[in-house]
Amino acid sequence: PDADTTSVGLYTLALLRAPREPDALWAYETETHFCTWQGEEGASPTVNAHVLDAFGEYLRLAGTGGRNARYAAATGKLSAWLRGRQLPDGSWLDRWHVSPYYATACCALALGEYGGAESADAVRGATRWLLDTQREDGSWGRWTGTAEETAYALQTLLLTPAALPATEEAPTEATTGAATGATAGATEGAAEEAVEQERRAAAVERGHRRLLTMVTGFGEPLDRPALWHDKDLYYPAAIVRAAVLGALHLARRHRP
C-alpha cells in the first residue's frame, strides 16, 4: 500500500462518479506534505499532486462542509507545498521519472484544477516553460523528443485553464488613484495573454502533428525509452500508451 496508488485509484473512482471517501490517505499525512509510504526518505511532488487530485475531485462531488473541511484544508496545504517545489523555470522534477515533463504535467494539472487562484502564476509558469522548450520538430523531451514526453506536454497545454486569473491584491491609496495606469496595464496584459494563447494553439498543432508520426495507428509509440525510476530504469507500456492516446484524443477534440 502507498499513497500514490491509493490516490490515483480514488481519483479514478471520483471521475467515474463512484466516489469513495479518501480517508485512507490520512495515514500518509505529515506536517508539511503527504509521504508515499511511512518512513520514506525525501518527498515526491507527483505523489502529492495525485493526492490533491483525489481530495479535490472528492470535494467537488461531496462538498466542503462538515467533516470534509479537513480535506479542504489539506488541499490548501498540498497546493502550497507543490508551488514551493516548482523550479525557477516553471517545471517540476520528481524521483519516479527521469523527465520533468511527467512531473510538470502531474503538478500543473492538479494545481490548475484544484489549486485555486493562488496557483495561477505557477500554472502559467509551467505552460510558458512548455512553450519555450518545444523542439523544432514539434516534439518535447529532456534529451530527445519522445512520444511519451510529447504526450505529457500536450495534455498540460490542453487541460490547464487557458486564462487563469492572477491573484488580486487589496486596493490601497496608491492604487485607487491610478485608474489610467491600471487601464493601460490591463490592456497590455490582455495583449500578452492573446499572444500566449496564439503560441499555445500553434504549439499544440505542431505537437499533435509530430506525435502522429511517432506512434502506430493504434497509439503504440515507435520509440520506447526507459524513463521511469525503480531499482533500474523501466518502460511501463500501458501507462505510456494511455498517455499518448489521451493526448491524441484531446488534441483532435480541440482542433478548430
PDB file of C-alpha atoms in Angstrom:
ATOM      1  CA  PRO A   1       0.000   0.000   0.000  1.00  0.00           C
ATOM      2  CA  ASP A   2       1.188   3.506  -0.821  1.00  0.00           C
ATOM      3  CA  ALA A   3      -0.286   6.983  -1.196  1.00  0.00           C
ATOM      4  CA  ASP A   4       0.405   7.169  -4.942  1.00  0.00           C
ATOM      5  CA  THR A   5      -1.537   4.079  -5.983  1.00  0.00           C
ATOM      6  CA  THR A   6      -4.273   4.778  -3.439  1.00  0.00           C
ATOM      7  CA  SER A   7      -4.827   8.379  -4.527  1.00  0.00           C
ATOM      8  CA  VAL A   8      -4.889   7.529  -8.238  1.00  0.00           C
ATOM      9  CA  GLY A   9      -7.445   4.796  -7.560  1.00  0.00           C
ATOM     10  CA  LEU A  10      -9.624   7.141  -5.501  1.00  0.00           C
ATOM     11  CA  TYR A  11      -9.345   9.893  -8.110  1.00  0.00           C
ATOM     12  CA  THR A  12     -10.391   7.481 -10.855  1.00  0.00           C
ATOM     13  CA  LEU A  13     -13.446   6.374  -8.874  1.00  0.00           C
ATOM     14  CA  ALA A  14     -14.437  10.003  -8.344  1.00  0.00           C
ATOM     15  CA  LEU A  15     -14.082  10.751 -12.060  1.00  0.00           C
ATOM     16  CA  LEU A  16     -16.302   7.746 -12.778  1.00  0.00           C
ATOM     17  CA  ARG A  17     -18.877   9.231 -10.367  1.00  0.00           C
ATOM     18  CA  ALA A  18     -18.426   6.354  -7.937  1.00  0.00           C
ATOM     19  CA  PRO A  19     -16.557   8.282  -5.224  1.00  0.00           C
ATOM     20  CA  ARG A  20     -15.206   6.756  -2.043  1.00  0.00           C
ATOM     21  CA  GLU A  21     -14.170   8.888   0.897  1.00  0.00           C
ATOM     22  CA  PRO A  22     -10.375   9.281   0.639  1.00  0.00           C
ATOM     23  CA  ASP A  23      -9.807   8.912   4.393  1.00  0.00           C
ATOM     24  CA  ALA A  24      -7.263   6.119   3.836  1.00  0.00           C
ATOM     25  CA  LEU A  25      -4.824   8.807   2.701  1.00  0.00           C
ATOM     26  CA  TRP A  26      -4.619  10.362   6.173  1.00  0.00           C
ATOM     27  CA  ALA A  27      -2.191   7.579   7.085  1.00  0.00           C
ATOM     28  CA  TYR A  28       0.355   9.252   4.786  1.00  0.00           C
ATOM     29  CA  GLU A  29      -0.018  12.831   6.007  1.00  0.00           C
ATOM     30  CA  THR A  30       2.983  14.617   7.517  1.00  0.00           C
ATOM     31  CA  GLU A  31       3.217  18.127   8.916  1.00  0.00           C
ATOM     32  CA  THR A  32       4.115  19.573   5.509  1.00  0.00           C
ATOM     33  CA  HIS A  33       3.056  17.101   2.799  1.00  0.00           C
ATOM     34  CA  PHE A  34       1.966  13.517   2.114  1.00  0.00           C
ATOM     35  CA  CYS A  35       4.582  10.756   2.013  1.00  0.00           C
ATOM     36  CA  THR A  36       4.495   7.868  -0.447  1.00  0.00           C
ATOM     37  CA  TRP A  37       4.809   5.417   2.430  1.00  0.00           C
ATOM     38  CA  GLN A  38       5.609   5.757   6.103  1.00  0.00           C
ATOM     39  CA  GLY A  39       9.312   6.141   6.786  1.00  0.00           C
ATOM     40  CA  GLU A  40      10.035   7.479   3.312  1.00  0.00           C
ATOM     41  CA  GLU A  41      13.239   9.464   2.836  1.00  0.00           C
ATOM     42  CA  GLY A  42      12.614  12.523   0.687  1.00  0.00           C
ATOM     43  CA  ALA A  43       9.298  13.526  -0.870  1.00  0.00           C
ATOM     44  CA  SER A  44       7.562  13.210  -4.221  1.00  0.00           C
ATOM     45  CA  PRO A  45       5.784  16.123  -5.932  1.00  0.00           C
ATOM     46  CA  THR A  46       3.839  13.773  -8.230  1.00  0.00           C
ATOM     47  CA  VAL A  47       2.523  11.755  -5.290  1.00  0.00           C
ATOM     48  CA  ASN A  48       1.307  14.954  -3.632  1.00  0.00           C
ATOM     49  CA  ALA A  49      -0.235  16.102  -6.921  1.00  0.00           C
ATOM     50  CA  HIS A  50      -2.163  12.828  -7.085  1.00  0.00           C
ATOM     51  CA  VAL A  51      -3.369  13.234  -3.501  1.00  0.00           C
ATOM     52  CA  LEU A  52      -4.524  16.749  -4.431  1.00  0.00           C
ATOM     53  CA  ASP A  53      -6.437  15.244  -7.376  1.00  0.00           C
ATOM     54  CA  ALA A  54      -8.136  12.715  -5.119  1.00  0.00           C
ATOM     55  CA  PHE A  55      -9.124  15.251  -2.446  1.00  0.00           C
ATOM     56  CA  GLY A  56     -10.125  17.923  -4.947  1.00  0.00           C
ATOM     57  CA  GLU A  57     -12.417  15.744  -7.026  1.00  0.00           C
ATOM     58  CA  TYR A  58     -13.986  14.206  -3.926  1.00  0.00           C
ATOM     59  CA  LEU A  59     -14.747  17.681  -2.564  1.00  0.00           C
ATOM     60  CA  ARG A  60     -16.208  18.711  -5.910  1.00  0.00           C
ATOM     61  CA  LEU A  61     -18.753  15.895  -5.597  1.00  0.00           C
ATOM     62  CA  ALA A  62     -19.289  15.792  -1.835  1.00  0.00           C
ATOM     63  CA  GLY A  63     -18.965  19.467  -0.870  1.00  0.00           C
ATOM     64  CA  THR A  64     -16.667  21.143   1.626  1.00  0.00           C
ATOM     65  CA  GLY A  65     -18.913  21.287   4.677  1.00  0.00           C
ATOM     66  CA  GLY A  66     -18.864  19.266   7.888  1.00  0.00           C
ATOM     67  CA  ARG A  67     -16.226  16.588   8.172  1.00  0.00           C
ATOM     68  CA  ASN A  68     -14.999  17.425   4.668  1.00  0.00           C
ATOM     69  CA  ALA A  69     -13.457  20.644   5.973  1.00  0.00           C
ATOM     70  CA  ARG A  70     -10.316  18.671   6.776  1.00  0.00           C
ATOM     71  CA  TYR A  71      -9.994  17.664   3.116  1.00  0.00           C
ATOM     72  CA  ALA A  72     -10.465  21.284   2.065  1.00  0.00           C
ATOM     73  CA  ALA A  73      -7.693  22.387   4.429  1.00  0.00           C
ATOM     74  CA  ALA A  74      -5.420  19.647   3.093  1.00  0.00           C
ATOM     75  CA  THR A  75      -5.914  20.789  -0.496  1.00  0.00           C
ATOM     76  CA  GLY A  76      -4.635  24.213   0.522  1.00  0.00           C
ATOM     77  CA  LYS A  77      -1.610  22.687   2.231  1.00  0.00           C
ATOM     78  CA  LEU A  78      -0.884  20.428  -0.738  1.00  0.00           C
ATOM     79  CA  SER A  79      -1.208  23.277  -3.218  1.00  0.00           C
ATOM     80  CA  ALA A  80       1.174  25.495  -1.261  1.00  0.00           C
ATOM     81  CA  TRP A  81       3.699  22.669  -0.921  1.00  0.00           C
ATOM     82  CA  LEU A  82       3.598  21.937  -4.662  1.00  0.00           C
ATOM     83  CA  ARG A  83       4.021  25.611  -5.546  1.00  0.00           C
ATOM     84  CA  GLY A  84       7.062  25.701  -3.293  1.00  0.00           C
ATOM     85  CA  ARG A  85       8.652  22.791  -5.179  1.00  0.00           C
ATOM     86  CA  GLN A  86       8.337  24.410  -8.606  1.00  0.00           C
ATOM     87  CA  LEU A  87      11.684  25.209 -10.212  1.00  0.00           C
ATOM     88  CA  PRO A  88      12.509  28.774 -11.321  1.00  0.00           C
ATOM     89  CA  ASP A  89      11.985  27.875 -14.995  1.00  0.00           C
ATOM     90  CA  GLY A  90       8.400  26.754 -14.294  1.00  0.00           C
ATOM     91  CA  SER A  91       8.924  22.983 -14.326  1.00  0.00           C
ATOM     92  CA  TRP A  92       8.961  20.273 -11.644  1.00  0.00           C
ATOM     93  CA  LEU A  93      11.206  17.249 -11.130  1.00  0.00           C
ATOM     94  CA  ASP A  94      10.330  14.022  -9.340  1.00  0.00           C
ATOM     95  CA  ARG A  95      12.066  10.934  -8.025  1.00  0.00           C
ATOM     96  CA  TRP A  96       9.953   8.465 -10.032  1.00  0.00           C
ATOM     97  CA  HIS A  97      10.631   9.761 -13.536  1.00  0.00           C
ATOM     98  CA  VAL A  98      13.678  10.968 -15.457  1.00  0.00           C
ATOM     99  CA  SER A  99      11.756  13.633 -17.347  1.00  0.00           C
ATOM    100  CA  PRO A 100      10.457  16.937 -15.972  1.00  0.00           C
ATOM    101  CA  TYR A 101       7.587  16.714 -18.467  1.00  0.00           C
ATOM    102  CA  TYR A 102       5.901  13.950 -16.456  1.00  0.00           C
ATOM    103  CA  ALA A 103       6.252  15.768 -13.124  1.00  0.00           C
ATOM    104  CA  THR A 104       5.200  19.084 -14.648  1.00  0.00           C
ATOM    105  CA  ALA A 105       2.084  17.512 -16.142  1.00  0.00           C
ATOM    106  CA  CYS A 106       1.068  15.971 -12.804  1.00  0.00           C
ATOM    107  CA  CYS A 107       1.674  19.137 -10.777  1.00  0.00           C
ATOM    108  CA  ALA A 108       0.374  21.740 -13.226  1.00  0.00           C
ATOM    109  CA  LEU A 109      -2.824  19.802 -13.950  1.00  0.00           C
ATOM    110  CA  ALA A 110      -3.558  19.250 -10.253  1.00  0.00           C
ATOM    111  CA  LEU A 111      -2.888  22.897  -9.380  1.00  0.00           C
ATOM    112  CA  GLY A 112      -4.847  24.164 -12.368  1.00  0.00           C
ATOM    113  CA  GLU A 113      -7.883  22.117 -11.391  1.00  0.00           C
ATOM    114  CA  TYR A 114      -7.816  22.229  -7.595  1.00  0.00           C
ATOM    115  CA  GLY A 115      -5.121  24.724  -6.542  1.00  0.00           C
ATOM    116  CA  GLY A 116      -7.271  27.861  -6.616  1.00  0.00           C
ATOM    117  CA  ALA A 117      -6.382  31.373  -7.745  1.00  0.00           C
ATOM    118  CA  GLU A 118      -3.199  31.291  -5.648  1.00  0.00           C
ATOM    119  CA  SER A 119      -1.820  28.694  -8.085  1.00  0.00           C
ATOM    120  CA  ALA A 120      -2.446  30.749 -11.233  1.00  0.00           C
ATOM    121  CA  ASP A 121       1.115  32.002 -11.551  1.00  0.00           C
ATOM    122  CA  ALA A 122       2.556  28.516 -11.018  1.00  0.00           C
ATOM    123  CA  VAL A 123       0.369  27.019 -13.754  1.00  0.00           C
ATOM    124  CA  ARG A 124       1.129  29.924 -16.071  1.00  0.00           C
ATOM    125  CA  GLY A 125       4.844  29.411 -15.454  1.00  0.00           C
ATOM    126  CA  ALA A 126       4.538  25.737 -16.346  1.00  0.00           C
ATOM    127  CA  THR A 127       2.777  26.422 -19.642  1.00  0.00           C
ATOM    128  CA  ARG A 128       5.337  29.063 -20.583  1.00  0.00           C
ATOM    129  CA  TRP A 129       8.133  26.599 -19.859  1.00  0.00           C
ATOM    130  CA  LEU A 130       6.451  24.100 -22.188  1.00  0.00           C
ATOM    131  CA  LEU A 131       6.130  26.687 -24.933  1.00  0.00           C
ATOM    132  CA  ASP A 132       9.785  27.665 -24.533  1.00  0.00           C
ATOM    133  CA  THR A 133      11.114  24.086 -24.611  1.00  0.00           C
ATOM    134  CA  GLN A 134       9.229  22.665 -27.586  1.00  0.00           C
ATOM    135  CA  ARG A 135      11.678  21.265 -30.135  1.00  0.00           C
ATOM    136  CA  GLU A 136      11.899  22.432 -33.725  1.00  0.00           C
ATOM    137  CA  ASP A 137      10.184  19.276 -34.974  1.00  0.00           C
ATOM    138  CA  GLY A 138       7.210  19.902 -32.637  1.00  0.00           C
ATOM    139  CA  SER A 139       8.073  17.291 -30.006  1.00  0.00           C
ATOM    140  CA  TRP A 140       9.149  17.583 -26.386  1.00  0.00           C
ATOM    141  CA  GLY A 141      11.795  15.664 -24.479  1.00  0.00           C
ATOM    142  CA  ARG A 142      14.572  16.047 -21.946  1.00  0.00           C
ATOM    143  CA  TRP A 143      17.318  14.602 -24.159  1.00  0.00           C
ATOM    144  CA  THR A 144      15.494  13.950 -27.417  1.00  0.00           C
ATOM    145  CA  GLY A 145      11.878  14.220 -28.449  1.00  0.00           C
ATOM    146  CA  THR A 146       9.785  11.214 -27.369  1.00  0.00           C
ATOM    147  CA  ALA A 147       6.155  10.250 -27.831  1.00  0.00           C
ATOM    148  CA  GLU A 148       5.692   9.892 -24.058  1.00  0.00           C
ATOM    149  CA  GLU A 149       7.042  13.321 -23.156  1.00  0.00           C
ATOM    150  CA  THR A 150       5.250  14.958 -26.081  1.00  0.00           C
ATOM    151  CA  ALA A 151       2.001  13.441 -24.806  1.00  0.00           C
ATOM    152  CA  TYR A 152       2.539  14.900 -21.316  1.00  0.00           C
ATOM    153  CA  ALA A 153       3.256  18.346 -22.772  1.00  0.00           C
ATOM    154  CA  LEU A 154       0.146  18.266 -24.960  1.00  0.00           C
ATOM    155  CA  GLN A 155      -2.052  17.153 -22.062  1.00  0.00           C
ATOM    156  CA  THR A 156      -0.742  20.001 -19.923  1.00  0.00           C
ATOM    157  CA  LEU A 157      -1.322  22.628 -22.603  1.00  0.00           C
ATOM    158  CA  LEU A 158      -4.788  21.310 -23.415  1.00  0.00           C
ATOM    159  CA  LEU A 159      -6.084  20.680 -19.894  1.00  0.00           C
ATOM    160  CA  THR A 160      -4.784  23.659 -17.940  1.00  0.00           C
ATOM    161  CA  PRO A 161      -7.072  26.695 -17.942  1.00  0.00           C
ATOM    162  CA  ALA A 162      -6.500  28.934 -20.948  1.00  0.00           C
ATOM    163  CA  ALA A 163      -6.500  32.100 -18.845  1.00  0.00           C
ATOM    164  CA  LEU A 164      -6.146  31.730 -15.092  1.00  0.00           C
ATOM    165  CA  PRO A 165      -6.842  34.866 -13.062  1.00  0.00           C
ATOM    166  CA  ALA A 166      -3.863  36.353 -11.302  1.00  0.00           C
ATOM    167  CA  THR A 167      -4.069  36.650  -7.530  1.00  0.00           C
ATOM    168  CA  GLU A 168      -5.634  40.017  -6.727  1.00  0.00           C
ATOM    169  CA  GLU A 169      -4.266  42.411  -4.114  1.00  0.00           C
ATOM    170  CA  ALA A 170      -6.422  44.639  -1.983  1.00  0.00           C
ATOM    171  CA  PRO A 171      -6.521  48.245  -3.272  1.00  0.00           C
ATOM    172  CA  THR A 172      -4.533  50.894  -1.439  1.00  0.00           C
ATOM    173  CA  GLU A 173      -4.439  54.686  -1.564  1.00  0.00           C
ATOM    174  CA  ALA A 174      -1.568  54.456  -4.014  1.00  0.00           C
ATOM    175  CA  THR A 175      -3.534  52.251  -6.410  1.00  0.00           C
ATOM    176  CA  THR A 176      -7.025  53.676  -6.245  1.00  0.00           C
ATOM    177  CA  GLY A 177      -5.948  56.929  -7.885  1.00  0.00           C
ATOM    178  CA  ALA A 178      -4.111  55.249 -10.744  1.00  0.00           C
ATOM    179  CA  ALA A 179      -7.088  54.439 -12.969  1.00  0.00           C
ATOM    180  CA  THR A 180      -5.359  55.407 -16.184  1.00  0.00           C
ATOM    181  CA  GLY A 181      -2.288  53.354 -15.420  1.00  0.00           C
ATOM    182  CA  ALA A 182      -4.412  50.396 -14.378  1.00  0.00           C
ATOM    183  CA  THR A 183      -6.359  50.538 -17.634  1.00  0.00           C
ATOM    184  CA  ALA A 184      -3.161  50.650 -19.637  1.00  0.00           C
ATOM    185  CA  GLY A 185      -1.784  47.743 -17.643  1.00  0.00           C
ATOM    186  CA  ALA A 186      -4.932  45.713 -18.198  1.00  0.00           C
ATOM    187  CA  THR A 187      -4.769  46.367 -21.937  1.00  0.00           C
ATOM    188  CA  GLU A 188      -1.135  45.329 -22.037  1.00  0.00           C
ATOM    189  CA  GLY A 189      -1.920  42.211 -20.034  1.00  0.00           C
ATOM    190  CA  ALA A 190      -4.748  41.262 -22.378  1.00  0.00           C
ATOM    191  CA  ALA A 191      -2.435  41.662 -25.369  1.00  0.00           C
ATOM    192  CA  GLU A 192       0.197  39.448 -23.740  1.00  0.00           C
ATOM    193  CA  GLU A 193      -2.467  36.859 -22.942  1.00  0.00           C
ATOM    194  CA  ALA A 194      -3.642  36.847 -26.561  1.00  0.00           C
ATOM    195  CA  VAL A 195      -0.085  36.311 -27.802  1.00  0.00           C
ATOM    196  CA  GLU A 196       0.410  33.453 -25.350  1.00  0.00           C
ATOM    197  CA  GLN A 197      -2.823  31.794 -26.433  1.00  0.00           C
ATOM    198  CA  GLU A 198      -1.709  32.005 -30.055  1.00  0.00           C
ATOM    199  CA  ARG A 199       1.591  30.391 -29.062  1.00  0.00           C
ATOM    200  CA  ARG A 200      -0.264  27.686 -27.179  1.00  0.00           C
ATOM    201  CA  ALA A 201      -2.538  26.885 -30.137  1.00  0.00           C
ATOM    202  CA  ALA A 202       0.404  26.768 -32.531  1.00  0.00           C
ATOM    203  CA  ALA A 203       2.429  24.566 -30.173  1.00  0.00           C
ATOM    204  CA  VAL A 204      -0.461  22.119 -29.796  1.00  0.00           C
ATOM    205  CA  GLU A 205      -0.942  21.917 -33.561  1.00  0.00           C
ATOM    206  CA  ARG A 206       2.760  21.261 -34.167  1.00  0.00           C
ATOM    207  CA  GLY A 207       2.962  18.793 -31.280  1.00  0.00           C
ATOM    208  CA  HIS A 208      -0.095  16.890 -32.458  1.00  0.00           C
ATOM    209  CA  ARG A 209       1.255  16.557 -35.992  1.00  0.00           C
ATOM    210  CA  ARG A 210       4.600  15.345 -34.669  1.00  0.00           C
ATOM    211  CA  LEU A 211       3.062  12.883 -32.214  1.00  0.00           C
ATOM    212  CA  LEU A 212       1.087  11.230 -35.014  1.00  0.00           C
ATOM    213  CA  THR A 213       4.371  10.388 -36.729  1.00  0.00           C
ATOM    214  CA  MET A 214       5.822   8.878 -33.533  1.00  0.00           C
ATOM    215  CA  VAL A 215       3.148   6.223 -32.928  1.00  0.00           C
ATOM    216  CA  THR A 216       1.414   3.404 -34.756  1.00  0.00           C
ATOM    217  CA  GLY A 217      -2.206   3.618 -35.874  1.00  0.00           C
ATOM    218  CA  PHE A 218      -3.145   2.044 -32.539  1.00  0.00           C
ATOM    219  CA  GLY A 219      -1.315   4.663 -30.478  1.00  0.00           C
ATOM    220  CA  GLU A 220       1.704   2.486 -29.703  1.00  0.00           C
ATOM    221  CA  PRO A 221       4.913   4.580 -29.509  1.00  0.00           C
ATOM    222  CA  LEU A 222       7.554   3.677 -32.066  1.00  0.00           C
ATOM    223  CA  ASP A 223      10.222   4.692 -29.536  1.00  0.00           C
ATOM    224  CA  ARG A 224      10.202   3.043 -26.101  1.00  0.00           C
ATOM    225  CA  PRO A 225      12.844   4.739 -23.941  1.00  0.00           C
ATOM    226  CA  ALA A 226      13.033   3.666 -20.314  1.00  0.00           C
ATOM    227  CA  LEU A 227      12.359   6.885 -18.389  1.00  0.00           C
ATOM    228  CA  TRP A 228      10.808   5.596 -15.157  1.00  0.00           C
ATOM    229  CA  HIS A 229      12.811   5.020 -11.960  1.00  0.00           C
ATOM    230  CA  ASP A 230      12.665   1.924  -9.789  1.00  0.00           C
ATOM    231  CA  LYS A 231      15.695  -0.164  -8.889  1.00  0.00           C
ATOM    232  CA  ASP A 232      16.543   0.357 -12.550  1.00  0.00           C
ATOM    233  CA  LEU A 233      15.029   2.377 -15.402  1.00  0.00           C
ATOM    234  CA  TYR A 234      11.954   0.758 -16.960  1.00  0.00           C
ATOM    235  CA  TYR A 235       9.201   1.382 -19.507  1.00  0.00           C
ATOM    236  CA  PRO A 236       5.574   0.899 -18.319  1.00  0.00           C
ATOM    237  CA  ALA A 237       3.957   0.246 -21.691  1.00  0.00           C
ATOM    238  CA  ALA A 238       0.294   0.553 -20.634  1.00  0.00           C
ATOM    239  CA  ILE A 239       0.848   3.842 -18.777  1.00  0.00           C
ATOM    240  CA  VAL A 240       2.746   5.399 -21.673  1.00  0.00           C
ATOM    241  CA  ARG A 241       0.251   4.245 -24.280  1.00  0.00           C
ATOM    242  CA  ALA A 242      -2.637   5.607 -22.187  1.00  0.00           C
ATOM    243  CA  ALA A 243      -0.879   8.991 -22.008  1.00  0.00           C
ATOM    244  CA  VAL A 244      -0.387   9.011 -25.792  1.00  0.00           C
ATOM    245  CA  LEU A 245      -3.986   8.018 -26.526  1.00  0.00           C
ATOM    246  CA  GLY A 246      -5.262  10.667 -24.130  1.00  0.00           C
ATOM    247  CA  ALA A 247      -3.132  13.362 -25.759  1.00  0.00           C
ATOM    248  CA  LEU A 248      -4.231  12.369 -29.263  1.00  0.00           C
ATOM    249  CA  HIS A 249      -7.883  12.424 -28.222  1.00  0.00           C
ATOM    250  CA  LEU A 250      -7.575  15.829 -26.557  1.00  0.00           C
ATOM    251  CA  ALA A 251      -5.699  17.363 -29.488  1.00  0.00           C
ATOM    252  CA  ARG A 252      -8.220  16.062 -32.007  1.00  0.00           C
ATOM    253  CA  ARG A 253     -11.138  17.289 -29.898  1.00  0.00           C
ATOM    254  CA  HIS A 254      -9.657  20.767 -29.560  1.00  0.00           C
ATOM    255  CA  ARG A 255      -8.816  21.254 -33.228  1.00  0.00           C
ATOM    256  CA  PRO A 256     -10.715  24.210 -34.747  1.00  0.00           C
TER     257      PRO A 256
END
